Coordinates of C-alpha atoms and ligand atoms in Angstrom, one line a residue:
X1 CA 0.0 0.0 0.0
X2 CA 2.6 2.2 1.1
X3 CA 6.4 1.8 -0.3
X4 CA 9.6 4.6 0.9
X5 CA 12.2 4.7 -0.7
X6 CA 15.5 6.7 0.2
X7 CA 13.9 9.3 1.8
X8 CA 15.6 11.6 2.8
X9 CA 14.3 15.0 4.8
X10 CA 16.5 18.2 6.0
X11 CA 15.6 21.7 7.9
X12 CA 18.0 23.4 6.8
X13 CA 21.2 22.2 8.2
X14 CA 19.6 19.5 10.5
X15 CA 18.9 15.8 8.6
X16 CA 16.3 14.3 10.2
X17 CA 15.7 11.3 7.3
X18 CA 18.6 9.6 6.2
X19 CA 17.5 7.1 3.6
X20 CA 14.6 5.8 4.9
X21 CA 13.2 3.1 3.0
X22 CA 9.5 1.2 4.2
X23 CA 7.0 -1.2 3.0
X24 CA 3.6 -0.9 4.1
X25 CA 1.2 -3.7 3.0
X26 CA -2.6 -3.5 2.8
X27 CA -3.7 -5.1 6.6
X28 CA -0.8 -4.8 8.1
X29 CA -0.4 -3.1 11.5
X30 CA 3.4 -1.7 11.7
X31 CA 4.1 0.1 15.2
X32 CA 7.2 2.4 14.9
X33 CA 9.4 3.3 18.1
X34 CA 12.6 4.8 19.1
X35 CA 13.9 7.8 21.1
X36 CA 12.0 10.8 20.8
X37 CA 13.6 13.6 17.9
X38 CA 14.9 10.4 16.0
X39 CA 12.7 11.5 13.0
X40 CA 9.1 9.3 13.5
X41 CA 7.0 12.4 13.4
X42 CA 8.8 13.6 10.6
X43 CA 8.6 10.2 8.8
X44 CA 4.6 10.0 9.4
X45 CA 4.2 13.6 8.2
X46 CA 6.4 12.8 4.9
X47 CA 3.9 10.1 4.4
X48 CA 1.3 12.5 3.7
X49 CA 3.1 15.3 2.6
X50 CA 1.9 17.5 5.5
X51 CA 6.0 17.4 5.5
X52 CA 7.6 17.8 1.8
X53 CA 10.5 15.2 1.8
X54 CA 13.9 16.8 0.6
X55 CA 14.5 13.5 -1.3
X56 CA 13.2 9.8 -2.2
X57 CA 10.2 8.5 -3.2
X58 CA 6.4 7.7 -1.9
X59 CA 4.1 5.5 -3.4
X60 CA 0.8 5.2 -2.4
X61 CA -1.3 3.0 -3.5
X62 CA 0.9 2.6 -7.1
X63 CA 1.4 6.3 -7.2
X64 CA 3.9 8.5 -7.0
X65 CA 2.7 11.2 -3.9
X66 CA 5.6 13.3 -4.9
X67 CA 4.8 13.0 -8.7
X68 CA 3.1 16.3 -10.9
X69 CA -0.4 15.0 -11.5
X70 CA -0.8 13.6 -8.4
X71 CA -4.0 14.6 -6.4
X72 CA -2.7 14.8 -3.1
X73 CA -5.6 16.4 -1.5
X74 CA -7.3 12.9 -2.5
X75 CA -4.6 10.9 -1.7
X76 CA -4.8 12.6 2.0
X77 CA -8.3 11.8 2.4
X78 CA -6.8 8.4 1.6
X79 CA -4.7 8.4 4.5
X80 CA -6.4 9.5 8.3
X81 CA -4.0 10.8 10.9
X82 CA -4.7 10.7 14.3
X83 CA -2.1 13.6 16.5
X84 CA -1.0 13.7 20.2
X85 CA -2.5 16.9 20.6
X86 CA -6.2 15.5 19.1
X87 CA -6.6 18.9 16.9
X88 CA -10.2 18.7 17.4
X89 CA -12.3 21.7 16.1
X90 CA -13.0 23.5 19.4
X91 CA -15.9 26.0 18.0
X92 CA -17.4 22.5 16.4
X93 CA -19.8 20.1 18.7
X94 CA -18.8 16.3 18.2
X95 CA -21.2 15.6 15.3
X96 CA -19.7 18.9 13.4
X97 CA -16.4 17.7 13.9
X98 CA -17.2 14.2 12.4
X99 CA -19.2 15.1 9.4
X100 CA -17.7 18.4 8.3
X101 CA -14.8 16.6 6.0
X102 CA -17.1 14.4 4.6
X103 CA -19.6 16.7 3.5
X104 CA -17.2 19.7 2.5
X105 CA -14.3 17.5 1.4
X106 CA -16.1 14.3 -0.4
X107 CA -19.6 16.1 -1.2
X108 CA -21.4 13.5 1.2
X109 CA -25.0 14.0 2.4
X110 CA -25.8 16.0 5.4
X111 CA -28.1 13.0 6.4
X112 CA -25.5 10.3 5.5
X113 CA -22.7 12.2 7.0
X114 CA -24.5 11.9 10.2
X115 CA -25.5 7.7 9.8
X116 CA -21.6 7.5 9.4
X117 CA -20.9 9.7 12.8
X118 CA -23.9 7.5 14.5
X119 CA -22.3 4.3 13.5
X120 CA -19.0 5.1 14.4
X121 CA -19.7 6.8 17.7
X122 CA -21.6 3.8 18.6
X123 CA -18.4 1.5 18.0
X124 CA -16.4 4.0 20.3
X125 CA -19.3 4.1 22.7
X126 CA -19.6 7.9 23.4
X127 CA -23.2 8.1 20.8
X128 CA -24.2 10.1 24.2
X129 CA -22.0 12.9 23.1
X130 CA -23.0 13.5 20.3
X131 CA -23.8 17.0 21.1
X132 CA -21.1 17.6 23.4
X133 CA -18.4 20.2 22.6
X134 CA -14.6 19.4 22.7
X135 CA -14.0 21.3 26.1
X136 CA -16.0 19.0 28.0
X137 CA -14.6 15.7 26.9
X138 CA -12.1 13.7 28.7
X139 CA -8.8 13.5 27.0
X140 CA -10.1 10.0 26.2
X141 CA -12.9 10.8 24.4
X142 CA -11.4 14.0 22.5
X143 CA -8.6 11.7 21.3
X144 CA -11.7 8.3 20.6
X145 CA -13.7 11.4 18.5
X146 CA -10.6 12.4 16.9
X147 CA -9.9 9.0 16.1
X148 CA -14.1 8.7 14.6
X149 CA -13.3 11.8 12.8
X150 CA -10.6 10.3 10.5
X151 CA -12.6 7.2 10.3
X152 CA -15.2 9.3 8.6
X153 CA -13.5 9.9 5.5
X154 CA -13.1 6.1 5.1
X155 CA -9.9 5.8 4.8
X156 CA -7.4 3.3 3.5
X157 CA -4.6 3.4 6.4
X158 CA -4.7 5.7 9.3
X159 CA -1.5 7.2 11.2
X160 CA -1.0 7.4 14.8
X161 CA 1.3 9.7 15.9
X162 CA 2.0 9.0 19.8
X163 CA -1.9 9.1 20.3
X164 CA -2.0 8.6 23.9
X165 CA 1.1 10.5 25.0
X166 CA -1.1 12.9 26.0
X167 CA -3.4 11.3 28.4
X168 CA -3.6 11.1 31.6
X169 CA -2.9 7.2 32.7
X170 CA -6.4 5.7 33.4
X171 CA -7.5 7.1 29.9
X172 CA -4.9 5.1 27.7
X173 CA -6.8 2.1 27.9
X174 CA -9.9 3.1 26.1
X175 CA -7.8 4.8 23.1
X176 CA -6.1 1.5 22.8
X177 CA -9.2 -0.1 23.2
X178 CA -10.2 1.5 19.7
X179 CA -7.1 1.1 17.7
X180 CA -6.9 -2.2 18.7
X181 CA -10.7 -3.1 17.2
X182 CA -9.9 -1.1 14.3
X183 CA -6.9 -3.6 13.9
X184 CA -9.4 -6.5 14.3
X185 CA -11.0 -5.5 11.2
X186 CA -8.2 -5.1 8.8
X187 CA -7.2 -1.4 9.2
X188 CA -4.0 -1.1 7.6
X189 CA -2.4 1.3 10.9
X190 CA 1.4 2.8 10.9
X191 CA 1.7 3.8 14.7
X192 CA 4.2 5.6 16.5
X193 CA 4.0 4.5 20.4
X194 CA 5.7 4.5 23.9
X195 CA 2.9 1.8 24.5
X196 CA 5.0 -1.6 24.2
X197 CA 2.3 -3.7 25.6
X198 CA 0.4 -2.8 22.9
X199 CA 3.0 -3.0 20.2
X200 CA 3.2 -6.8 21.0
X201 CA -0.2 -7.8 21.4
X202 CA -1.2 -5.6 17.5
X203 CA 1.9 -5.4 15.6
X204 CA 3.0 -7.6 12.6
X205 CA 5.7 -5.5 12.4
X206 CA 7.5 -3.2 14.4
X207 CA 10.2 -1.1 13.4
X208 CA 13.1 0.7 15.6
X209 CA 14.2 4.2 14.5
X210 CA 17.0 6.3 15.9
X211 CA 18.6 9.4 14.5
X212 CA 17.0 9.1 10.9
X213 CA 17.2 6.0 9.9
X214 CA 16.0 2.5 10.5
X215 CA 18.1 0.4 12.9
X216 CA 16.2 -2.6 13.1
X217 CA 12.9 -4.1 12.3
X218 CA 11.0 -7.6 12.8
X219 CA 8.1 -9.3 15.1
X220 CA 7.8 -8.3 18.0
X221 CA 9.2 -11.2 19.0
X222 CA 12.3 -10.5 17.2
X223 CA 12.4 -7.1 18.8
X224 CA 11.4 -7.3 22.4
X225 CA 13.2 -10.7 22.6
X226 CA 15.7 -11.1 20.6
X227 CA 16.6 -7.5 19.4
X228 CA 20.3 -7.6 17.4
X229 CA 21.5 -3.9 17.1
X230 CA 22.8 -2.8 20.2
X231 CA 21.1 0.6 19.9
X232 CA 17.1 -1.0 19.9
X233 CA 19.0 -2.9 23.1
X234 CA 19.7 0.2 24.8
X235 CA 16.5 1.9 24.0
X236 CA 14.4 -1.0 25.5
X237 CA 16.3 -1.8 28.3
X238 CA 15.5 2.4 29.7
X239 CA 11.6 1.5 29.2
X240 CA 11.4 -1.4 31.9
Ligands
LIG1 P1 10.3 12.3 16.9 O1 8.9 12.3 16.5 O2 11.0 11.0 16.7 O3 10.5 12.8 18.3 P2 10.6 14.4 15.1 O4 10.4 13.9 13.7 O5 9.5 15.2 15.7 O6 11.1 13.3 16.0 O7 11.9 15.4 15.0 C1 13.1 15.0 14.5 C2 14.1 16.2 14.5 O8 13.6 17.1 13.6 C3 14.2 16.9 15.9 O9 15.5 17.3 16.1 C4 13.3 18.1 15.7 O10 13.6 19.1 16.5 C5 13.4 18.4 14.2 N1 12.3 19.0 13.6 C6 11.1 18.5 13.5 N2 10.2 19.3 12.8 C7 10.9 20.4 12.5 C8 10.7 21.6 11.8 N3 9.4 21.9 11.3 N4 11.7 22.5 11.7 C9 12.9 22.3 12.2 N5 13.2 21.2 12.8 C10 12.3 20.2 13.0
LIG2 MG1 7.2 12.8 17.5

């Protein structure tokens, strides 16, 4: 679905990607970790050009993201990203913020926009705020709306970046809770996460970055257990 190669990415002096290079299969869940400024954000944004990589190649879905005649606004709605800081619409009530995209963005219904938001608020269990506006959520359930909110569009893969490094403790749970469903059903998901429980319980794949580039990648399995490069070694062993 996804395929990176040599990607590089620079600001200004500083080189944060230094030949990256990823597969991404339709399905697959592929958790991404390492020490925090080794270049995941950067990487995640690149996917989706909210970040314009100084070098390499994207391809989405058998296209180019990077190429001319691209449609990269479609491509985005293509690909749902899900922040730290949840980036909800504050002046928007929970409805609003689901079904705005879809009906501005993909010309959907009013009345089908909100069947969507009804289903998918149901599967997060918070249907009960449907009215509610972002201030008087819970962390939780801003980031589980948030989460609904890039469902919405229907996407094809959806990005986590750190999604619950932001919560307090006791609402971490119910965020994973979600992501891990939406793994159950097929979601293709490319998360970044502190959260190593859950890295070994949903990844196929998880891959260890540190100062730009890829160190190491495998099961988690291979990783947790049995992790070869000395620099994933370190990393885990100051998490326990
Ligand atoms: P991580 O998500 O792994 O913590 P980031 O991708 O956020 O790492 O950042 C990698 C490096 O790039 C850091 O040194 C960070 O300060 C730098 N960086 C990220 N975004 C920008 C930017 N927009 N301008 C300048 N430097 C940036
Ligand atoms: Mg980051």
């Amino acid at each position: 679905m996804i395929k990176v190669s040599g990607l590089f990415k620079q600001f200004g002096d500083l080189k944060v990607l230094n030949n990256v290079n990823i597969e991404i299969k339709k399905g697959e869940v592929v958790v991404i970790i390492g020490p925090s400024g080794s270049g995941k954000s950067t990487l995640l944004r690149c996917l989706n050009l909210l970040e314009e990589p100084t070098d390499g190649e994207i391809i989405f879905e058998g296209m180019s993201i990077r190429s001319k005649n691209n449609n990269i606004d479609l491509q985005r709605q293509k690909m749902g990203m899900v922040f730290q800081q949840f980036n909800l619409f504050p002046h928007l009530n929970v409805l609003d913020n689901i079904t705005i995209s879809p009906i501005k963005v993909k010309g959907v219904s009013k009345e089908e926009a909100k069947n969507i938001a009804l289903d998918l608020l149901r599967k997060i269990g918070l249907e009960d705020k449907i009215n509610a506006y972002p201030q008087n959520l819970s962390g939780g359930q801003k980031q589980r709306i948030a989460i609904a909110r890039a469902l919405a569009m229907s996407p094809d893969v959806m990005l986590f970046d750190e999604p619950t490094s932001a919560l307090d403790p006791e609402m971490v749970g119910e965020v994973l809770e979600v992501m891990k469903s939406l793994a159950k059903e097929g979601m293709t998901m490319v998360v970044v996460t502190h959260e190593m429980a859950f890295a070994k319980e949903v990844a196929d794949r998880i891959i260890f970055m540190d100062e730009g580039n890829i160190i190491e990648e495998g099961t988690a399995e291979e990783i947790f257990s049995l992790p070869k490069n000395k620099r994933t070694k370190d990393f885990l062993s100051k998490l326990l």
